[in-house]
PDB file of C-alpha atoms in Angstrom:
ATOM      1  CA  MET S 141      10.752  21.205 -27.915  1.00 79.00           C
ATOM      2  CA  THR S 142      10.816  20.721 -31.707  1.00 88.00           C
ATOM      3  CA  ARG S 143      13.397  17.966 -31.290  1.00 91.00           C
ATOM      4  CA  TYR S 144      11.200  16.068 -28.851  1.00 93.00           C
ATOM      5  CA  LEU S 145       8.129  16.460 -31.055  1.00 93.00           C
ATOM      6  CA  ASP S 146      10.077  15.019 -33.980  1.00 95.00           C
ATOM      7  CA  LEU S 147      11.362  12.193 -31.794  1.00 94.00           C
ATOM      8  CA  TYR S 148       7.885  11.382 -30.543  1.00 96.00           C
ATOM      9  CA  ARG S 149       6.607  11.262 -34.112  1.00 95.00           C
ATOM     10  CA  LEU S 150       9.317   8.723 -34.938  1.00 94.00           C
ATOM     11  CA  PHE S 151       8.586   6.650 -31.841  1.00 94.00           C
ATOM     12  CA  LEU S 152       4.877   6.710 -32.665  1.00 93.00           C
ATOM     13  CA  ALA S 153       5.450   5.686 -36.268  1.00 93.00           C
ATOM     14  CA  GLN S 154       7.526   2.688 -35.196  1.00 91.00           C
ATOM     15  CA  ARG S 155       4.981   1.703 -32.546  1.00 89.00           C
ATOM     16  CA  LEU S 156       2.146   1.814 -35.062  1.00 87.00           C
ATOM     17  CA  LYS S 157       4.148  -0.373 -37.449  1.00 87.00           C
ATOM     18  CA  VAL S 158       4.516  -2.959 -34.701  1.00 83.00           C
ATOM     19  CA  LEU S 159       0.846  -2.788 -33.778  1.00 81.00           C
ATOM     20  CA  LEU S 160      -0.401  -3.001 -37.350  1.00 80.00           C
ATOM     21  CA  GLU S 161       1.772  -6.031 -38.023  1.00 79.00           C
ATOM     22  CA  TYR S 162      -0.864  -7.939 -36.063  1.00 78.00           C
ATOM     23  CA  ARG S 163      -3.996  -6.153 -37.199  1.00 77.00           C
ATOM     24  CA  ALA S 164      -6.447  -8.526 -35.551  1.00 79.00           C
ATOM     25  CA  SER S 165      -4.772  -7.897 -32.191  1.00 77.00           C
ATOM     26  CA  PHE S 166      -4.927  -4.137 -32.845  1.00 75.00           C
ATOM     27  CA  VAL S 167      -8.668  -4.281 -33.488  1.00 78.00           C
ATOM     28  CA  ILE S 168      -9.371  -6.652 -30.595  1.00 80.00           C
ATOM     29  CA  GLY S 169      -7.448  -4.408 -28.171  1.00 76.00           C
ATOM     30  CA  ALA S 170      -9.423  -1.283 -29.083  1.00 77.00           C
ATOM     31  CA  ALA S 171     -12.690  -3.224 -29.220  1.00 82.00           C
ATOM     32  CA  SER S 172     -12.175  -4.791 -25.792  1.00 84.00           C
ATOM     33  CA  VAL S 173     -11.806  -1.397 -24.130  1.00 82.00           C
ATOM     34  CA  THR S 174     -14.855  -0.162 -26.025  1.00 83.00           C
ATOM     35  CA  ALA S 175     -16.825  -3.152 -24.750  1.00 87.00           C
ATOM     36  CA  ILE S 176     -15.835  -2.376 -21.149  1.00 87.00           C
ATOM     37  CA  GLN S 177     -17.031   1.217 -21.494  1.00 87.00           C
ATOM     38  CA  VAL S 178     -20.253   0.128 -23.175  1.00 86.00           C
ATOM     39  CA  ALA S 179     -20.892  -2.269 -20.288  1.00 89.00           C
ATOM     40  CA  GLY S 180     -20.469   0.606 -17.840  1.00 88.00           C
ATOM     41  CA  LEU S 181     -22.866   2.748 -19.842  1.00 90.00           C
ATOM     42  CA  ALA S 182     -25.380  -0.096 -19.910  1.00 90.00           C
ATOM     43  CA  ALA S 183     -25.239  -0.253 -16.110  1.00 87.00           C
ATOM     44  CA  VAL S 184     -25.976   3.488 -15.882  1.00 87.00           C
ATOM     45  CA  TRP S 185     -28.851   3.174 -18.348  1.00 89.00           C
ATOM     46  CA  SER S 186     -30.378   0.187 -16.533  1.00 87.00           C
ATOM     47  CA  VAL S 187     -30.344   2.018 -13.201  1.00 82.00           C
ATOM     48  CA  LEU S 188     -31.751   5.298 -14.495  1.00 82.00           C
ATOM     49  CA  ARG S 189     -34.417   3.520 -16.487  1.00 81.00           C
ATOM     50  CA  GLN S 190     -35.874   2.485 -13.149  1.00 83.00           C
ATOM     51  CA  ILE S 191     -35.101   5.778 -11.391  1.00 84.00           C
ATOM     52  CA  PRO S 192     -35.949   8.897 -13.460  1.00 79.00           C
ATOM     53  CA  THR S 193     -33.348  11.039 -11.691  1.00 86.00           C
ATOM     54  CA  LEU S 194     -30.298  10.363  -9.573  1.00 87.00           C
ATOM     55  CA  ASN S 195     -30.335  12.978  -6.835  1.00 89.00           C
ATOM     56  CA  GLY S 196     -31.716  15.453  -9.373  1.00 91.00           C
ATOM     57  CA  TRP S 197     -29.546  14.310 -12.305  1.00 95.00           C
ATOM     58  CA  THR S 198     -31.208  12.903 -15.404  1.00 94.00           C
ATOM     59  CA  LEU S 199     -29.787  10.126 -17.557  1.00 93.00           C
ATOM     60  CA  ASP S 200     -28.432  12.514 -20.200  1.00 95.00           C
ATOM     61  CA  GLU S 201     -26.791  14.701 -17.566  1.00 96.00           C
ATOM     62  CA  VAL S 202     -25.149  11.695 -15.921  1.00 96.00           C
ATOM     63  CA  LEU S 203     -23.942  10.529 -19.332  1.00 96.00           C
ATOM     64  CA  LEU S 204     -22.309  13.911 -19.923  1.00 97.00           C
ATOM     65  CA  VAL S 205     -20.315  13.467 -16.711  1.00 97.00           C
ATOM     66  CA  TYR S 206     -19.483   9.906 -17.715  1.00 97.00           C
ATOM     67  CA  GLY S 207     -18.380  10.902 -21.218  1.00 97.00           C
ATOM     68  CA  LEU S 208     -16.082  13.665 -19.983  1.00 98.00           C
ATOM     69  CA  ALA S 209     -14.428  11.254 -17.541  1.00 97.00           C
ATOM     70  CA  VAL S 210     -13.846   8.712 -20.294  1.00 97.00           C
ATOM     71  CA  LEU S 211     -12.421  11.336 -22.680  1.00 97.00           C
ATOM     72  CA  SER S 212      -9.957  12.520 -20.031  1.00 98.00           C
ATOM     73  CA  GLU S 213      -9.067   8.936 -19.195  1.00 97.00           C
ATOM     74  CA  SER S 214      -8.367   8.182 -22.862  1.00 97.00           C
ATOM     75  CA  ILE S 215      -5.498  10.686 -22.929  1.00 97.00           C
ATOM     76  CA  THR S 216      -3.490   8.919 -20.239  1.00 97.00           C
ATOM     77  CA  HIS S 217      -4.482   5.558 -21.688  1.00 95.00           C
ATOM     78  CA  MET S 218      -3.058   6.443 -25.097  1.00 96.00           C
ATOM     79  CA  PHE S 219      -0.003   8.531 -24.230  1.00 97.00           C
ATOM     80  CA  ALA S 220       1.071   7.615 -20.683  1.00 97.00           C
ATOM     81  CA  ASP S 221       0.033   3.995 -20.205  1.00 96.00           C
ATOM     82  CA  ASN S 222       3.672   2.919 -19.915  1.00 97.00           C
ATOM     83  CA  LEU S 223       3.839   4.505 -16.455  1.00 97.00           C
ATOM     84  CA  TRP S 224       1.980   1.454 -15.171  1.00 96.00           C
ATOM     85  CA  THR S 225       4.921  -0.751 -16.154  1.00 96.00           C
ATOM     86  CA  LEU S 226       7.718   1.332 -14.613  1.00 96.00           C
ATOM     87  CA  GLY S 227       8.249  -0.917 -11.593  1.00 95.00           C
ATOM     88  CA  TRP S 228       7.943  -4.449 -12.942  1.00 93.00           C
ATOM     89  CA  ALA S 229       9.088  -3.923 -16.547  1.00 94.00           C
ATOM     90  CA  TYR S 230      11.846  -1.316 -16.135  1.00 95.00           C
ATOM     91  CA  VAL S 231      13.159  -0.969 -12.565  1.00 94.00           C
ATOM     92  CA  ARG S 232      12.903  -4.634 -11.519  1.00 92.00           C
ATOM     93  CA  THR S 233      14.459  -5.939 -14.748  1.00 92.00           C
ATOM     94  CA  GLY S 234      17.137  -3.264 -15.022  1.00 91.00           C
ATOM     95  CA  GLN S 235      15.697  -2.001 -18.294  1.00 93.00           C
ATOM     96  CA  PHE S 236      15.412   1.482 -16.813  1.00 95.00           C
ATOM     97  CA  ASP S 237      19.198   1.812 -17.083  1.00 93.00           C
ATOM     98  CA  ARG S 238      18.755   1.690 -20.860  1.00 92.00           C
ATOM     99  CA  LEU S 239      16.764   4.932 -20.690  1.00 94.00           C
ATOM    100  CA  LEU S 240      19.421   6.638 -18.587  1.00 93.00           C
ATOM    101  CA  VAL S 241      22.258   6.170 -21.070  1.00 92.00           C
ATOM    102  CA  ARG S 242      20.438   7.639 -24.067  1.00 91.00           C
ATOM    103  CA  PRO S 243      20.645  11.347 -24.974  1.00 92.00           C
ATOM    104  CA  VAL S 244      16.974  12.081 -24.266  1.00 94.00           C
ATOM    105  CA  ASP S 245      15.016  12.766 -21.117  1.00 96.00           C
ATOM    106  CA  PRO S 246      14.246   9.393 -19.443  1.00 97.00           C
ATOM    107  CA  LEU S 247      10.632  10.332 -18.676  1.00 97.00           C
ATOM    108  CA  PHE S 248      10.055  11.299 -22.298  1.00 97.00           C
ATOM    109  CA  HIS S 249      11.627   8.020 -23.393  1.00 96.00           C
ATOM    110  CA  LEU S 250       9.436   6.049 -20.985  1.00 97.00           C
ATOM    111  CA  LEU S 251       6.255   7.687 -22.291  1.00 97.00           C
ATOM    112  CA  ALA S 252       7.281   7.519 -25.952  1.00 96.00           C
ATOM    113  CA  ASP S 253       8.264   3.864 -25.660  1.00 93.00           C
ATOM    114  CA  ARG S 254       4.654   2.761 -25.842  1.00 92.00           C
ATOM    115  CA  PHE S 255       1.583   4.297 -27.425  1.00 94.00           C
ATOM    116  CA  CYS S 256      -1.402   2.294 -26.157  1.00 92.00           C
ATOM    117  CA  HIS S 257      -3.915   1.955 -28.984  1.00 87.00           C
ATOM    118  CA  ASP S 258      -6.531   0.588 -26.582  1.00 87.00           C
ATOM    119  CA  GLY S 259      -7.105   4.193 -25.557  1.00 91.00           C
ATOM    120  CA  LEU S 260      -8.565   4.892 -28.982  1.00 90.00           C
ATOM    121  CA  GLY S 261     -11.578   2.863 -27.890  1.00 90.00           C
ATOM    122  CA  ASP S 262     -11.944   5.029 -24.774  1.00 93.00           C
ATOM    123  CA  PHE S 263     -11.683   8.184 -26.853  1.00 95.00           C
ATOM    124  CA  ALA S 264     -14.297   7.037 -29.375  1.00 93.00           C
ATOM    125  CA  VAL S 265     -16.791   6.047 -26.664  1.00 94.00           C
ATOM    126  CA  GLY S 266     -16.244   9.243 -24.675  1.00 96.00           C
ATOM    127  CA  LEU S 267     -16.637  11.460 -27.727  1.00 97.00           C
ATOM    128  CA  ILE S 268     -19.834   9.707 -28.856  1.00 96.00           C
ATOM    129  CA  VAL S 269     -21.362   9.880 -25.375  1.00 96.00           C
ATOM    130  CA  VAL S 270     -20.539  13.576 -24.942  1.00 98.00           C
ATOM    131  CA  ILE S 271     -21.937  14.512 -28.371  1.00 97.00           C
ATOM    132  CA  ARG S 272     -25.033  12.409 -27.777  1.00 96.00           C
ATOM    133  CA  SER S 273     -25.605  13.979 -24.347  1.00 97.00           C
ATOM    134  CA  LEU S 274     -25.157  17.545 -25.588  1.00 97.00           C
ATOM    135  CA  THR S 275     -27.591  16.849 -28.429  1.00 97.00           C
ATOM    136  CA  ALA S 276     -30.186  15.210 -26.184  1.00 96.00           C
ATOM    137  CA  LEU S 277     -29.940  18.081 -23.688  1.00 96.00           C
ATOM    138  CA  ASP S 278     -30.209  20.624 -26.519  1.00 96.00           C
ATOM    139  CA  LEU S 279     -27.003  22.332 -25.398  1.00 94.00           C
ATOM    140  CA  HIS S 280     -25.580  24.405 -28.236  1.00 91.00           C
ATOM    141  CA  LEU S 281     -21.994  25.309 -27.396  1.00 93.00           C
ATOM    142  CA  GLY S 282     -20.613  28.431 -28.967  1.00 93.00           C
ATOM    143  CA  PRO S 283     -16.881  28.979 -29.522  1.00 95.00           C
ATOM    144  CA  SER S 284     -16.347  29.796 -25.850  1.00 95.00           C
ATOM    145  CA  GLY S 285     -18.301  26.754 -24.693  1.00 95.00           C
ATOM    146  CA  LEU S 286     -16.457  24.474 -27.090  1.00 96.00           C
ATOM    147  CA  GLY S 287     -13.141  25.956 -25.980  1.00 97.00           C
ATOM    148  CA  PHE S 288     -14.091  25.325 -22.348  1.00 97.00           C
ATOM    149  CA  LEU S 289     -14.986  21.729 -23.196  1.00 97.00           C
ATOM    150  CA  VAL S 290     -11.685  21.055 -24.978  1.00 97.00           C
ATOM    151  CA  LEU S 291      -9.673  22.738 -22.216  1.00 97.00           C
ATOM    152  CA  SER S 292     -11.517  20.680 -19.599  1.00 97.00           C
ATOM    153  CA  VAL S 293     -10.727  17.412 -21.376  1.00 98.00           C
ATOM    154  CA  LEU S 294      -7.052  18.312 -21.844  1.00 98.00           C
ATOM    155  CA  SER S 295      -6.649  19.425 -18.235  1.00 98.00           C
ATOM    156  CA  GLY S 296      -8.528  16.310 -17.116  1.00 98.00           C
ATOM    157  CA  GLY S 297      -6.113  14.169 -19.107  1.00 98.00           C
ATOM    158  CA  ALA S 298      -3.198  15.982 -17.472  1.00 98.00           C
ATOM    159  CA  ILE S 299      -4.670  15.224 -14.035  1.00 98.00           C
ATOM    160  CA  PHE S 300      -4.851  11.531 -14.910  1.00 98.00           C
ATOM    161  CA  VAL S 301      -1.239  11.542 -16.147  1.00 98.00           C
ATOM    162  CA  ALA S 302       0.031  13.457 -13.115  1.00 98.00           C
ATOM    163  CA  LEU S 303      -1.631  11.111 -10.616  1.00 98.00           C
ATOM    164  CA  ASN S 304      -0.271   8.070 -12.447  1.00 98.00           C
ATOM    165  CA  LEU S 305       3.195   9.632 -12.514  1.00 98.00           C
ATOM    166  CA  LEU S 306       3.082  10.400  -8.781  1.00 98.00           C
ATOM    167  CA  THR S 307       2.177   6.842  -7.870  1.00 98.00           C
ATOM    168  CA  ALA S 308       4.411   5.161 -10.468  1.00 98.00           C
ATOM    169  CA  THR S 309       7.478   7.083  -9.242  1.00 97.00           C
ATOM    170  CA  THR S 310       7.326   5.155  -5.954  1.00 97.00           C
ATOM    171  CA  ALA S 311       8.904   2.313  -7.961  1.00 96.00           C
ATOM    172  CA  PHE S 312      12.279   3.977  -7.331  1.00 95.00           C
ATOM    173  CA  TRP S 313      11.888   2.978  -3.673  1.00 94.00           C
ATOM    174  CA  PHE S 314       9.471   0.039  -3.572  1.00 91.00           C
ATOM    175  CA  ILE S 315      10.138  -1.493  -7.021  1.00 90.00           C
ATOM    176  CA  GLU S 316       6.545  -2.650  -7.399  1.00 90.00           C
ATOM    177  CA  SER S 317       4.429   0.484  -7.836  1.00 93.00           C
ATOM    178  CA  LEU S 318       1.535  -1.137  -9.680  1.00 94.00           C
ATOM    179  CA  PRO S 319      -0.707  -1.823  -6.635  1.00 95.00           C
ATOM    180  CA  LEU S 320      -0.577   1.829  -5.537  1.00 96.00           C
ATOM    181  CA  THR S 321      -1.079   3.130  -9.072  1.00 97.00           C
ATOM    182  CA  ARG S 322      -4.034   0.810  -9.584  1.00 96.00           C
ATOM    183  CA  SER S 323      -5.596   1.760  -6.227  1.00 96.00           C
ATOM    184  CA  VAL S 324      -5.467   5.505  -6.879  1.00 97.00           C
ATOM    185  CA  TYR S 325      -6.543   5.106 -10.504  1.00 97.00           C
ATOM    186  CA  ALA S 326      -9.575   3.035  -9.464  1.00 97.00           C
ATOM    187  CA  LEU S 327     -10.992   6.092  -7.700  1.00 97.00           C
ATOM    188  CA  HIS S 328     -11.697   7.668 -11.081  1.00 96.00           C
ATOM    189  CA  ASP S 329     -14.734   5.389 -11.399  1.00 95.00           C
ATOM    190  CA  PHE S 330     -16.478   7.612  -8.835  1.00 96.00           C
ATOM    191  CA  ALA S 331     -15.849  10.628 -11.095  1.00 97.00           C
ATOM    192  CA  LYS S 332     -17.969   9.047 -13.828  1.00 96.00           C
ATOM    193  CA  TYR S 333     -21.018  10.028 -11.798  1.00 95.00           C
ATOM    194  CA  PRO S 334     -22.188  13.315 -10.239  1.00 95.00           C
ATOM    195  CA  LEU S 335     -20.273  13.830  -7.009  1.00 96.00           C
ATOM    196  CA  THR S 336     -23.423  15.043  -5.270  1.00 94.00           C
ATOM    197  CA  ILE S 337     -24.729  11.465  -5.099  1.00 94.00           C
ATOM    198  CA  PHE S 338     -21.864  10.523  -2.761  1.00 95.00           C
ATOM    199  CA  HIS S 339     -21.119  11.345   0.861  1.00 95.00           C
ATOM    200  CA  ARG S 340     -19.360  14.686   1.348  1.00 95.00           C
ATOM    201  CA  SER S 341     -16.179  12.876   2.399  1.00 97.00           C
ATOM    202  CA  VAL S 342     -16.031  11.253  -1.048  1.00 96.00           C
ATOM    203  CA  ARG S 343     -16.693  14.621  -2.707  1.00 95.00           C
ATOM    204  CA  ALA S 344     -13.837  16.167  -0.714  1.00 96.00           C
ATOM    205  CA  LEU S 345     -11.518  13.284  -1.614  1.00 97.00           C
ATOM    206  CA  LEU S 346     -12.227  13.614  -5.348  1.00 97.00           C
ATOM    207  CA  THR S 347     -11.905  17.399  -5.238  1.00 97.00           C
ATOM    208  CA  TRP S 348      -8.869  18.079  -3.076  1.00 96.00           C
ATOM    209  CA  ALA S 349      -6.900  14.849  -2.524  1.00 97.00           C
ATOM    210  CA  VAL S 350      -7.353  12.836  -5.726  1.00 98.00           C
ATOM    211  CA  PRO S 351      -8.957  15.524  -7.902  1.00 98.00           C
ATOM    212  CA  TYR S 352     -10.685  13.433 -10.555  1.00 98.00           C
ATOM    213  CA  GLY S 353     -13.770  15.586 -10.037  1.00 97.00           C
ATOM    214  CA  PHE S 354     -12.150  18.300 -12.169  1.00 98.00           C
ATOM    215  CA  CYS S 355     -12.037  15.873 -15.094  1.00 97.00           C
ATOM    216  CA  SER S 356     -15.792  15.447 -15.327  1.00 97.00           C
ATOM    217  CA  TYR S 357     -18.210  16.617 -12.634  1.00 97.00           C
ATOM    218  CA  TYR S 358     -17.216  20.263 -12.358  1.00 97.00           C
ATOM    219  CA  PRO S 359     -16.898  20.916 -16.127  1.00 97.00           C
ATOM    220  CA  ALA S 360     -20.214  19.129 -16.719  1.00 97.00           C
ATOM    221  CA  SER S 361     -21.897  21.187 -13.992  1.00 96.00           C
ATOM    222  CA  HIS S 362     -20.764  24.377 -15.688  1.00 95.00           C
ATOM    223  CA  LEU S 363     -21.969  23.266 -19.116  1.00 96.00           C
ATOM    224  CA  LEU S 364     -25.332  22.295 -17.632  1.00 95.00           C
ATOM    225  CA  GLY S 365     -25.737  25.620 -15.867  1.00 93.00           C
ATOM    226  CA  ARG S 366     -25.592  24.017 -12.432  1.00 91.00           C
ATOM    227  CA  GLU S 367     -24.004  25.882  -9.564  1.00 82.00           C
ATOM    228  CA  ALA S 368     -20.326  24.930  -9.450  1.00 84.00           C
ATOM    229  CA  GLY S 369     -18.788  28.316  -8.667  1.00 86.00           C
ATOM    230  CA  ALA S 370     -15.088  28.897  -9.189  1.00 90.00           C
ATOM    231  CA  LEU S 371     -14.428  25.154  -9.041  1.00 94.00           C
ATOM    232  CA  ALA S 372     -15.708  24.823 -12.606  1.00 93.00           C
ATOM    233  CA  TRP S 373     -12.727  26.887 -13.809  1.00 94.00           C
ATOM    234  CA  LEU S 374     -10.041  25.407 -11.582  1.00 96.00           C
ATOM    235  CA  GLY S 375      -9.366  22.324 -13.705  1.00 96.00           C
ATOM    236  CA  PRO S 376      -6.380  23.790 -15.616  1.00 97.00           C
ATOM    237  CA  VAL S 377      -4.937  25.220 -12.394  1.00 98.00           C
ATOM    238  CA  VAL S 378      -5.281  21.899 -10.566  1.00 98.00           C
ATOM    239  CA  ALA S 379      -3.740  20.098 -13.551  1.00 98.00           C
ATOM    240  CA  ALA S 380      -0.769  22.500 -13.660  1.00 98.00           C
ATOM    241  CA  VAL S 381      -0.089  22.289  -9.916  1.00 98.00           C
ATOM    242  CA  LEU S 382      -0.463  18.520  -9.830  1.00 98.00           C
ATOM    243  CA  MET S 383       1.754  18.049 -12.878  1.00 98.00           C
ATOM    244  CA  ALA S 384       4.432  20.307 -11.384  1.00 98.00           C
ATOM    245  CA  ALA S 385       4.328  18.276  -8.162  1.00 98.00           C
ATOM    246  CA  ALA S 386       4.491  14.993 -10.088  1.00 98.00           C
ATOM    247  CA  LEU S 387       7.497  16.140 -12.142  1.00 98.00           C
ATOM    248  CA  ALA S 388       9.287  17.365  -9.012  1.00 98.00           C
ATOM    249  CA  PHE S 389       8.640  14.016  -7.311  1.00 98.00           C
ATOM    250  CA  TRP S 390       9.882  12.188 -10.418  1.00 98.00           C
ATOM    251  CA  ARG S 391      13.139  14.186 -10.434  1.00 97.00           C
ATOM    252  CA  PHE S 392      13.551  13.547  -6.696  1.00 97.00           C
ATOM    253  CA  GLY S 393      13.071   9.818  -7.202  1.00 96.00           C
ATOM    254  CA  LEU S 394      15.352   9.754 -10.239  1.00 95.00           C
ATOM    255  CA  ARG S 395      18.231  11.194  -8.206  1.00 93.00           C
ATOM    256  CA  ARG S 396      17.807   8.347  -5.726  1.00 90.00           C
ATOM    257  CA  TYR S 397      17.398   5.560  -8.228  1.00 91.00           C
ATOM    258  CA  GLN S 398      19.604   2.506  -7.693  1.00 83.00           C
ATOM    259  CA  GLU S 399      19.586  -0.460 -10.019  1.00 76.00           C
ATOM    260  CA  THR S 400      18.268  -3.724  -8.632  1.00 68.00           C
ATOM    261  CA  GLY S 401      21.141  -5.794  -9.988  1.00 60.00           C
ATOM    262  CA  SER S 402      18.848  -7.766 -12.282  1.00 55.00           C
TER     263      SER S 402
END
């Protein structure tokens, strides 16, 4: 474990050197993601300015859900964004073979190959929105509440990574995994809002099939004192199970990998 932490630090240092060589591009990349999130927040604000509550949820409560989703999303954006490129940039081109002949785990190498600084914009927006919402709602989190919040964000990030890994691994069979990864990932937009505003089929989908609800809605419900039951505490369990399944699927696909001849 220590070896891989040291290796990741070296990979990260080299990646940051590359990024900072073009500082304007670095700033524009982070700012563009920030602008996208701000646009989404503006849409929420414009709707709830006309409607005081959204199925019983106030603007500040909705923003808490939104902020938690963005914070969880930022983790995969920063540390696992390279999964999106597995099919077209590695398998199709034959570059994946390069990872297989090096004395490190190929999945670690894939993830460490690219730190995506755009995710810093997501993280900044999510953190500001969560702090602003907690302040506006006069929610004072003690050590246990703060610990729950941090654990929820980390487990939410793991859920994002696991779902991206599951879909990206299909590149070992279909080469082009991006459409599937993008389709599943797009469902996280629903998790930026309280699940109770959607049809129960959507709530079931985002709880049991593509469990983005554990990244935002259920933790937010617990912090707000809304009835969420045991589901509020299942985020880490869901993250662990989903990550174990994703890693098993990755190993299964890796054993069946055949180069494309590119």
